[in-house]
Coordinates of C-alpha atoms in Angstrom, one line a residue:
M320 CA -29.4 -1.0 20.2
T321 CA -25.6 -1.1 20.0
K322 CA -23.7 0.3 17.1
R323 CA -21.1 -1.2 14.9
N324 CA -17.7 0.4 14.5
K325 CA -18.0 1.5 10.9
K326 CA -14.4 2.3 10.5
S327 CA -13.1 -1.1 11.5
G328 CA -16.1 -3.1 10.8
K329 CA -15.6 -4.8 14.2
R330 CA -18.4 -5.5 16.7
T331 CA -18.4 -3.7 20.0
I332 CA -18.2 -5.5 23.3
D333 CA -21.8 -4.6 23.9
E334 CA -22.8 -6.3 20.7
I335 CA -20.8 -9.4 21.6
M336 CA -22.3 -9.4 25.1
E337 CA -25.8 -9.5 23.6
E338 CA -25.1 -13.0 22.4
L339 CA -24.3 -14.3 25.9
P340 CA -26.8 -16.2 28.0
S341 CA -29.7 -14.2 29.3
T342 CA -30.6 -16.4 32.2
L343 CA -28.1 -16.0 35.0
F344 CA -29.6 -18.5 37.3
V345 CA -32.9 -20.0 38.6
T346 CA -33.3 -20.4 42.4
D347 CA -35.9 -22.0 44.7
P348 CA -37.8 -19.9 47.3
H349 CA -34.9 -20.1 49.7
G350 CA -32.3 -18.8 47.2
N351 CA -30.7 -22.2 46.5
I352 CA -29.3 -22.1 42.9
L353 CA -31.0 -24.8 40.7
I354 CA -29.8 -23.7 37.2
S355 CA -26.9 -21.6 36.1
N356 CA -24.3 -21.4 33.3
E357 CA -20.6 -21.0 32.6
F358 CA -21.0 -17.3 31.9
T359 CA -22.4 -16.6 35.4
A360 CA -19.7 -18.7 37.0
L361 CA -17.0 -16.7 35.1
T362 CA -18.4 -13.4 36.3
I363 CA -17.6 -14.3 39.9
G364 CA -14.6 -16.5 39.3
V365 CA -15.9 -19.9 40.5
Q366 CA -16.5 -23.2 38.8
L367 CA -20.0 -23.9 37.6
E368 CA -20.2 -27.1 39.7
E369 CA -19.5 -25.1 42.8
L370 CA -22.0 -22.4 41.9
L371 CA -24.7 -25.0 41.5
K372 CA -24.2 -26.0 45.2
A373 CA -24.5 -22.5 46.4
N374 CA -27.2 -20.2 47.8
V375 CA -27.3 -16.6 46.6
Q376 CA -27.0 -15.4 50.1
D377 CA -23.7 -17.3 50.5
L378 CA -22.4 -15.5 47.4
V379 CA -23.2 -12.1 49.0
K380 CA -21.5 -13.2 52.2
A381 CA -18.4 -14.3 50.3
G382 CA -18.2 -11.0 48.6
Y383 CA -19.0 -12.1 45.0
Y384 CA -22.0 -9.7 44.9
P385 CA -22.7 -6.6 47.0
H386 CA -26.3 -7.6 47.3
S387 CA -28.8 -10.1 46.0
I388 CA -31.7 -9.0 43.8
T389 CA -32.9 -12.6 43.9
M390 CA -33.5 -12.4 47.6
E391 CA -35.2 -9.0 47.2
A392 CA -37.6 -10.6 44.7
I393 CA -38.3 -13.4 47.1
Q394 CA -39.1 -11.0 49.9
S395 CA -41.1 -8.5 47.9
K396 CA -42.7 -11.1 45.5
Q397 CA -42.1 -8.4 42.8
K398 CA -39.8 -8.1 39.9
V399 CA -36.5 -6.4 40.8
S400 CA -34.1 -4.8 38.3
K401 CA -30.7 -3.4 39.3
N402 CA -27.2 -3.0 38.0
V403 CA -24.9 -5.5 39.8
I404 CA -21.1 -5.2 39.9
T405 CA -19.4 -8.5 40.6
S406 CA -16.2 -9.0 42.6
R407 CA -14.4 -9.5 39.3
G408 CA -15.5 -6.1 37.8
F409 CA -18.4 -7.3 35.6
H410 CA -21.2 -4.8 35.3
I411 CA -24.5 -6.6 34.6
F412 CA -27.9 -5.2 34.5
S413 CA -30.0 -8.0 36.1
T414 CA -33.7 -8.6 36.6
A415 CA -35.1 -11.1 39.1
I416 CA -38.6 -12.4 38.4
P417 CA -40.4 -14.3 41.1
I418 CA -42.7 -17.1 39.8
L419 CA -45.7 -17.5 42.2
D420 CA -47.9 -20.5 42.7
K421 CA -51.7 -20.4 42.8
D422 CA -51.6 -19.4 46.5
G423 CA -49.4 -16.4 45.8
E424 CA -46.2 -17.9 47.3
V425 CA -42.8 -17.8 45.6
Q426 CA -42.2 -21.0 43.7
L427 CA -39.0 -20.1 41.8
V428 CA -37.0 -17.0 41.0
V429 CA -35.5 -16.5 37.5
T430 CA -32.7 -14.0 37.4
T431 CA -31.8 -12.7 33.9
S432 CA -29.5 -10.2 32.4
N433 CA -32.2 -8.5 30.3
E434 CA -35.8 -7.4 30.7
F435 CA -38.3 -10.2 31.2
K436 CA -40.7 -10.9 28.3
Q437 CA -43.9 -12.8 28.8
E438 CA -43.6 -14.3 25.3
H439 CA -40.1 -15.8 26.1
A440 CA -40.0 -19.4 25.1
Y441 CA -38.7 -20.4 28.5
Y442 CA -42.2 -19.7 29.9
E443 CA -44.6 -21.6 27.7
A444 CA -48.2 -20.8 28.3
N445 CA -50.2 -23.1 30.6
V446 CA -47.2 -25.3 31.4
P447 CA -45.8 -25.2 35.0
V448 CA -42.4 -23.6 35.3
T449 CA -41.0 -26.6 37.2
Q450 CA -41.8 -28.8 34.2
Q451 CA -40.1 -26.3 32.0
I452 CA -37.0 -26.4 34.1
S453 CA -37.0 -30.2 34.2
K454 CA -37.4 -30.3 30.4
Q455 CA -34.6 -27.9 29.9
L456 CA -32.2 -29.8 32.1
G457 CA -33.1 -33.1 30.4
E458 CA -32.5 -31.7 26.9
S459 CA -29.2 -30.2 28.1
A460 CA -28.0 -33.5 29.6
A461 CA -29.0 -35.5 26.5
G462 CA -27.6 -33.0 24.0
E463 CA -24.2 -32.3 25.3
G464 CA -21.4 -34.8 25.2
K465 CA -18.9 -35.4 27.9
G466 CA -15.9 -33.1 27.3
I467 CA -17.7 -31.1 24.6
V468 CA -18.8 -27.5 25.2
A469 CA -22.1 -27.0 23.3
E470 CA -23.6 -23.7 24.5
S471 CA -24.3 -22.2 21.1
L472 CA -27.2 -23.2 18.9
A473 CA -24.8 -24.3 16.2
M474 CA -23.0 -26.8 18.4
K475 CA -26.2 -28.0 20.0
Q476 CA -27.4 -28.8 16.5
I477 CA -24.2 -30.6 15.7
I478 CA -24.5 -32.7 18.8
K479 CA -28.1 -33.5 18.0
V480 CA -27.0 -34.7 14.5
C481 CA -24.2 -36.8 16.1
N482 CA -26.7 -38.4 18.4
Q483 CA -29.0 -39.3 15.5
I484 CA -26.3 -40.8 13.3
A485 CA -24.1 -42.5 16.0
S486 CA -25.9 -45.8 15.9
Y487 CA -25.4 -46.2 12.1
D488 CA -22.2 -46.9 10.2
S489 CA -22.7 -44.1 7.7
K490 CA -19.5 -42.4 6.7
V491 CA -19.0 -38.9 8.1
L492 CA -17.0 -35.9 6.7
I493 CA -16.3 -33.2 9.2
Y494 CA -15.5 -29.7 7.9
G495 CA -13.9 -27.0 10.0
E496 CA -11.0 -24.7 10.4
S497 CA -7.8 -25.9 12.2
G498 CA -8.4 -26.1 15.9
T499 CA -12.3 -26.2 15.8
G500 CA -12.4 -29.7 17.4
K501 CA -13.0 -32.0 14.5
E502 CA -11.4 -35.0 16.3
V503 CA -13.4 -34.2 19.4
I504 CA -16.6 -34.6 17.4
A505 CA -15.3 -37.8 15.8
K506 CA -14.6 -39.3 19.2
Y507 CA -18.0 -38.3 20.5
I508 CA -19.7 -40.1 17.6
H509 CA -17.5 -43.2 18.4
L510 CA -18.4 -43.2 22.1
R511 CA -22.1 -42.9 21.3
S512 CA -22.0 -45.7 18.7
E513 CA -22.4 -49.4 19.0
K514 CA -18.7 -49.6 18.3
W515 CA -17.8 -47.7 21.5
K516 CA -15.9 -50.7 22.8
G517 CA -13.8 -50.9 19.7
P518 CA -10.6 -48.9 18.9
F519 CA -10.5 -45.3 17.8
I520 CA -7.6 -45.0 15.3
A521 CA -6.7 -41.5 14.3
I522 CA -4.5 -40.9 11.3
N523 CA -3.2 -37.5 10.4
C524 CA -2.8 -37.7 6.6
A525 CA -0.7 -34.6 6.5
A526 CA 1.9 -36.0 8.9
I527 CA 2.8 -39.2 6.9
A528 CA 5.5 -39.2 4.2
P529 CA 4.0 -40.3 0.9
A530 CA 6.4 -43.2 0.6
L531 CA 5.2 -44.6 3.9
F532 CA 1.5 -44.2 3.5
E533 CA 0.8 -47.7 2.1
Y534 CA 2.8 -49.4 4.9
E535 CA 1.1 -47.4 7.6
L536 CA -2.5 -47.9 6.3
F537 CA -2.3 -51.4 5.0
G538 CA 0.6 -53.0 7.0
Y539 CA 3.0 -55.5 5.4
E540 CA 4.0 -59.1 5.6
K541 CA 7.4 -60.2 7.0
G542 CA 10.3 -59.9 4.6
V543 CA 8.8 -57.0 2.6
L544 CA 11.2 -54.5 4.2
E545 CA 14.8 -55.3 4.6
G546 CA 15.6 -56.6 8.1
Q547 CA 11.8 -56.8 8.9
T548 CA 11.0 -60.3 10.3
E549 CA 7.6 -59.6 11.8
V550 CA 4.2 -59.1 10.3
K551 CA 2.8 -55.6 10.8
A552 CA -0.9 -54.9 10.8
G553 CA -1.9 -51.6 9.1
M554 CA -3.9 -48.9 10.8
I555 CA -7.0 -49.8 8.8
E556 CA -6.8 -53.4 10.0
I557 CA -6.2 -52.3 13.6
A558 CA -9.4 -50.2 13.4
N559 CA -11.6 -53.2 12.8
D560 CA -14.8 -53.1 14.9
G561 CA -14.1 -49.5 15.7
V562 CA -13.6 -46.1 14.1
L563 CA -11.0 -45.1 11.5
F564 CA -10.5 -41.3 11.7
L565 CA -8.8 -39.8 8.7
D566 CA -7.8 -36.3 9.7
E567 CA -6.6 -33.9 7.0
I568 CA -7.8 -36.3 4.3
A569 CA -7.3 -33.6 1.6
D570 CA -3.5 -34.4 2.0
L571 CA -4.0 -38.1 1.0
P572 CA -1.9 -38.8 -2.1
L573 CA -4.0 -39.6 -5.3
E574 CA -2.5 -43.1 -5.5
M575 CA -3.5 -43.8 -2.0
Q576 CA -7.0 -42.4 -2.6
A577 CA -7.6 -45.1 -5.2
K578 CA -6.5 -47.8 -2.8
L579 CA -8.5 -46.4 0.1
L580 CA -11.6 -46.4 -2.2
R581 CA -11.2 -50.1 -2.8
V582 CA -11.1 -50.7 0.9
L583 CA -14.3 -48.7 1.5
E584 CA -16.1 -50.5 -1.4
N585 CA -15.1 -54.1 -0.4
N586 CA -14.6 -53.8 3.3
E587 CA -11.4 -55.7 3.1
V588 CA -7.7 -54.9 3.1
R589 CA -4.5 -56.6 1.8
R590 CA -1.2 -56.1 3.5
V591 CA 1.8 -55.0 1.3
G592 CA 3.4 -58.3 0.1
G593 CA 0.3 -60.3 1.1
I594 CA -2.0 -62.5 -1.0
V595 CA -4.9 -62.7 1.4
N596 CA -7.7 -60.2 1.7
I597 CA -8.5 -59.4 5.4
P598 CA -12.2 -58.5 6.2
V599 CA -12.4 -55.1 8.0
H600 CA -15.5 -53.6 9.4
C601 CA -14.8 -50.2 10.8
R602 CA -16.7 -46.9 10.6
V603 CA -14.8 -44.2 8.6
I604 CA -14.9 -40.6 9.7
S605 CA -12.9 -38.1 7.7
A606 CA -12.0 -34.5 8.4
T607 CA -10.6 -31.5 6.5
N608 CA -10.1 -27.8 6.7
R609 CA -10.1 -27.4 3.0
D610 CA -12.7 -27.3 0.2
L611 CA -12.7 -30.8 -1.0
W612 CA -15.2 -30.2 -3.9
S613 CA -12.9 -27.4 -5.2
M614 CA -10.1 -29.9 -5.1
V615 CA -12.2 -32.4 -7.0
K616 CA -12.8 -29.9 -9.8
K617 CA -9.1 -29.2 -10.0
G618 CA -8.3 -32.9 -10.2
L619 CA -6.6 -33.0 -6.8
F620 CA -9.1 -35.3 -5.1
R621 CA -10.9 -38.2 -6.6
E622 CA -14.6 -37.5 -7.2
D623 CA -15.7 -41.1 -6.5
L624 CA -13.8 -41.1 -3.1
Y625 CA -15.4 -37.7 -2.3
Y626 CA -18.9 -39.1 -2.7
R627 CA -17.9 -42.2 -0.8
I628 CA -16.7 -40.4 2.4
N629 CA -19.2 -37.5 2.2
V630 CA -22.3 -39.4 3.2
I631 CA -23.1 -37.2 6.2
P632 CA -21.3 -33.8 6.2
I633 CA -20.9 -31.9 9.4
H634 CA -19.7 -28.3 9.4
I635 CA -18.1 -26.9 12.6
P636 CA -18.3 -23.1 12.6
P637 CA -15.2 -21.2 13.7
L638 CA -15.0 -20.2 17.4
R639 CA -15.3 -16.5 16.6
N640 CA -18.8 -17.2 15.4
R641 CA -19.7 -19.2 18.5
K642 CA -19.4 -16.7 21.4
L643 CA -21.5 -18.9 23.8
D644 CA -19.1 -21.8 23.2
L645 CA -16.2 -19.4 23.7
V646 CA -17.5 -18.6 27.2
G647 CA -17.8 -22.3 28.0
L648 CA -14.3 -23.1 26.7
I649 CA -12.8 -20.3 28.7
S650 CA -14.3 -21.6 31.9
S651 CA -13.4 -25.2 31.1
Y652 CA -9.7 -24.4 30.3
I653 CA -9.2 -22.2 33.3
A654 CA -10.5 -25.0 35.6
S655 CA -8.4 -27.6 33.8
F656 CA -5.1 -25.7 34.0
N657 CA -5.8 -24.5 37.5
H658 CA -6.1 -28.2 38.5
M659 CA -3.1 -29.2 36.4
Y660 CA -0.7 -26.6 37.8
G661 CA -2.2 -26.2 41.3
K662 CA -3.1 -22.6 40.5
K663 CA -6.1 -20.5 41.5
Y664 CA -6.3 -18.2 38.5
V665 CA -9.5 -16.1 38.3
L666 CA -10.5 -14.3 35.2
S667 CA -11.0 -10.5 35.3
A668 CA -13.7 -8.6 33.5
E669 CA -11.0 -6.8 31.4
E670 CA -9.4 -10.0 30.3
F671 CA -12.8 -11.5 29.6
E672 CA -13.7 -8.6 27.3
K673 CA -10.3 -8.9 25.6
M674 CA -10.9 -12.6 24.9
L675 CA -14.4 -12.0 23.5
S676 CA -13.1 -9.4 21.0
Q677 CA -10.3 -11.7 19.7
P678 CA -10.8 -13.4 16.3
W679 CA -9.2 -16.7 17.5
H680 CA -8.1 -17.8 14.0
G681 CA -6.5 -20.8 15.7
N682 CA -9.9 -21.5 17.3
A683 CA -10.1 -23.7 20.4
R684 CA -6.5 -24.7 20.1
E685 CA -5.3 -21.1 20.1
L686 CA -7.6 -20.3 23.0
R687 CA -6.3 -23.2 25.0
N688 CA -2.7 -22.2 24.6
Y689 CA -3.5 -18.6 25.5
I690 CA -5.3 -19.6 28.7
E691 CA -2.5 -22.0 29.7
R692 CA -0.1 -19.0 29.4
L693 CA -2.4 -16.9 31.6
V694 CA -2.6 -19.6 34.3
V695 CA 1.1 -20.5 34.4
T696 CA 2.3 -16.9 34.4
E697 CA -0.4 -15.7 36.8
Y698 CA 2.1 -13.9 39.1
M699 CA 2.9 -11.6 36.1
G700 CA -0.6 -10.1 36.3
T701 CA -3.2 -9.8 33.5
S702 CA -2.0 -6.6 31.9
Q703 CA 1.1 -5.4 30.1
E704 CA 1.5 -2.6 32.7
E705 CA 1.5 -5.1 35.6
E706 CA 4.0 -7.3 33.7
D707 CA 6.4 -4.4 33.1
Q708 CA 6.1 -3.4 36.7
V709 CA 7.1 -6.9 37.8
A710 CA 10.0 -6.8 35.4
D711 CA 11.2 -3.6 37.0
W712 CA 10.8 -4.9 40.5
F713 CA 12.6 -8.1 39.9
A714 CA 15.4 -6.8 37.8
I715 CA 18.3 -9.2 38.1
D716 CA 20.9 -6.7 39.2
H717 CA 18.7 -5.4 42.0
F718 CA 18.0 -9.0 43.0
I719 CA 21.7 -9.7 43.5
A720 CA 22.4 -6.4 45.3
K721 CA 19.5 -7.0 47.7
N722 CA 20.4 -10.6 48.5
K723 CA 24.2 -10.6 48.2
H724 CA 24.6 -11.9 51.8
H725 CA 22.4 -14.9 51.2
L726 CA 24.2 -18.2 50.5
S727 CA 21.4 -19.1 48.0
A728 CA 21.7 -15.8 46.0
L729 CA 23.4 -17.5 43.0
K730 CA 20.9 -20.3 42.9
D731 CA 18.0 -17.9 43.3
F732 CA 19.5 -15.6 40.6
T733 CA 19.7 -18.5 38.3
A734 CA 16.1 -19.5 39.0
V735 CA 14.8 -15.9 38.2
A736 CA 17.0 -15.6 35.1
E737 CA 15.9 -18.9 33.7
G738 CA 12.2 -18.2 34.6
R739 CA 12.1 -14.8 32.9
Y740 CA 13.7 -16.2 29.8
I741 CA 11.2 -19.0 29.6
V742 CA 8.4 -16.4 30.0
K743 CA 9.8 -14.5 27.0
V744 CA 10.0 -17.7 24.9
L745 CA 6.4 -18.6 25.9
K746 CA 5.3 -15.1 24.7
D747 CA 7.1 -15.6 21.4
C748 CA 5.2 -18.9 21.0
Y749 CA 1.9 -17.3 22.0
G750 CA 1.7 -19.4 25.1
N751 CA 2.2 -22.8 23.4
G752 CA 4.2 -24.8 25.9
T753 CA 5.0 -27.6 23.5
E754 CA 6.5 -25.1 20.9
A755 CA 8.4 -23.3 23.6
A756 CA 9.9 -26.6 24.9
K757 CA 11.1 -27.4 21.4
K758 CA 12.8 -24.0 21.1
L759 CA 14.5 -24.5 24.4
S760 CA 15.3 -28.1 23.7
V761 CA 13.8 -29.3 27.0
D762 CA 10.8 -31.4 28.0
R763 CA 7.6 -29.4 28.5
S764 CA 7.5 -30.4 32.2
V765 CA 10.9 -28.7 32.7
I766 CA 9.4 -25.3 31.6
Y767 CA 6.6 -25.4 34.2
R768 CA 9.0 -26.7 36.9
K769 CA 11.3 -23.8 36.4
L770 CA 8.5 -21.3 36.2
K771 CA 7.2 -22.7 39.5
K772 CA 10.7 -22.4 41.0
M773 CA 11.0 -18.7 39.9
E774 CA 7.6 -18.1 41.5
E775 CA 8.7 -19.6 44.8
V776 CA 11.9 -17.4 44.8
L777 CA 10.0 -14.2 44.1
R778 CA 7.4 -15.1 46.7
N779 CA 10.1 -15.6 49.4
F780 CA 11.6 -12.1 49.1
S781 CA 10.2 -8.6 49.4
Y782 CA 11.5 -6.0 46.9
N783 CA 11.5 -2.2 46.6
P784 CA 12.9 -1.0 43.3
E785 CA 13.6 2.5 44.7

């Protein structure tokens, strides 16, 4: 059993790793991988979809593993346990268990990262293992939504609830810290509902000036505003036959709370300056990162509206409490940014452990920004020591001295100088490209174009700082 650091109260890496998936992969008698997970893919630096097309012998030939205990188990028809070190530096104690048929031939091999237990739920008594695998695959496909990482038990339960309530128009209130993915869950409910063909209208209640709320939500007739000659439909009206997502609903002004309550009670809306009530049939999903009931008791939120929107509450735990989802998100973001920027970034064991130990107070949003920075600044290395070394090697004065006879020296110098300054600003913004672009007063695409240009310049020259 691992021990907790009593001084800091923080969990050790070993404790965190205990929460990760135990099953690494399931193979057929020939070593073809049938089932695996994001954690296994991360340990060797490939995408899960590619891993599922592979044979364990191919992984050994490609250098991902020094040897295959799965193949040893197939050949010996016995359980094999060994410590395996992957090409990315992950040390994993693995056990391969061959599942034999009635004739004593290998049917499947289950490779896990812990000791095999006969009472493990994966191997229910008197049920063929092939049926178990089919059942597991079926439940996984049904439970997880497209674009949603649901590896943890908490997220699987949330997805299960979403699937159950999707076909109804019951109002939903989603609780969760900033960045946990409340809008992602709202969109999932929308896509699973009968209103999936209708619009999904998202309103950030914290981003609308109080004086404009009524115009934005209810719309207005022509002539209401000076110089306005057209009718404007409000966001509630536009959401008809779809979903109205009210994000940060705790920031809705009290006056607007009363007007929204009437809309929810009567299913109709009247534009500002209008005299006709317009029927509206939309599902309302709200979200907040604050304690609404506490606000009700303080008189900051209407109690009647609270009960109206809080028919089905969904609580999304913070990412630091969902390590399995953290693994899946890391893999998903790396694949996404590699594709976006044409990179081939592969996560190291050291960086992976660092990510697991972080609190991620900004949750998935913070993680996404962090990984984007890793991918776009890949040439800088994954450690501060490597980054400092690159800074020394590519010092600007050395660059000019080394290449003073090249006609493109000034252009290249400019590219390096701009690129290094952008990297510094990105660091100050914790990898948030949008925030960095605002500070630099440029479009976000300019940042990555200039980073790519610097990378090309650095790649075209060979330096020796001595």
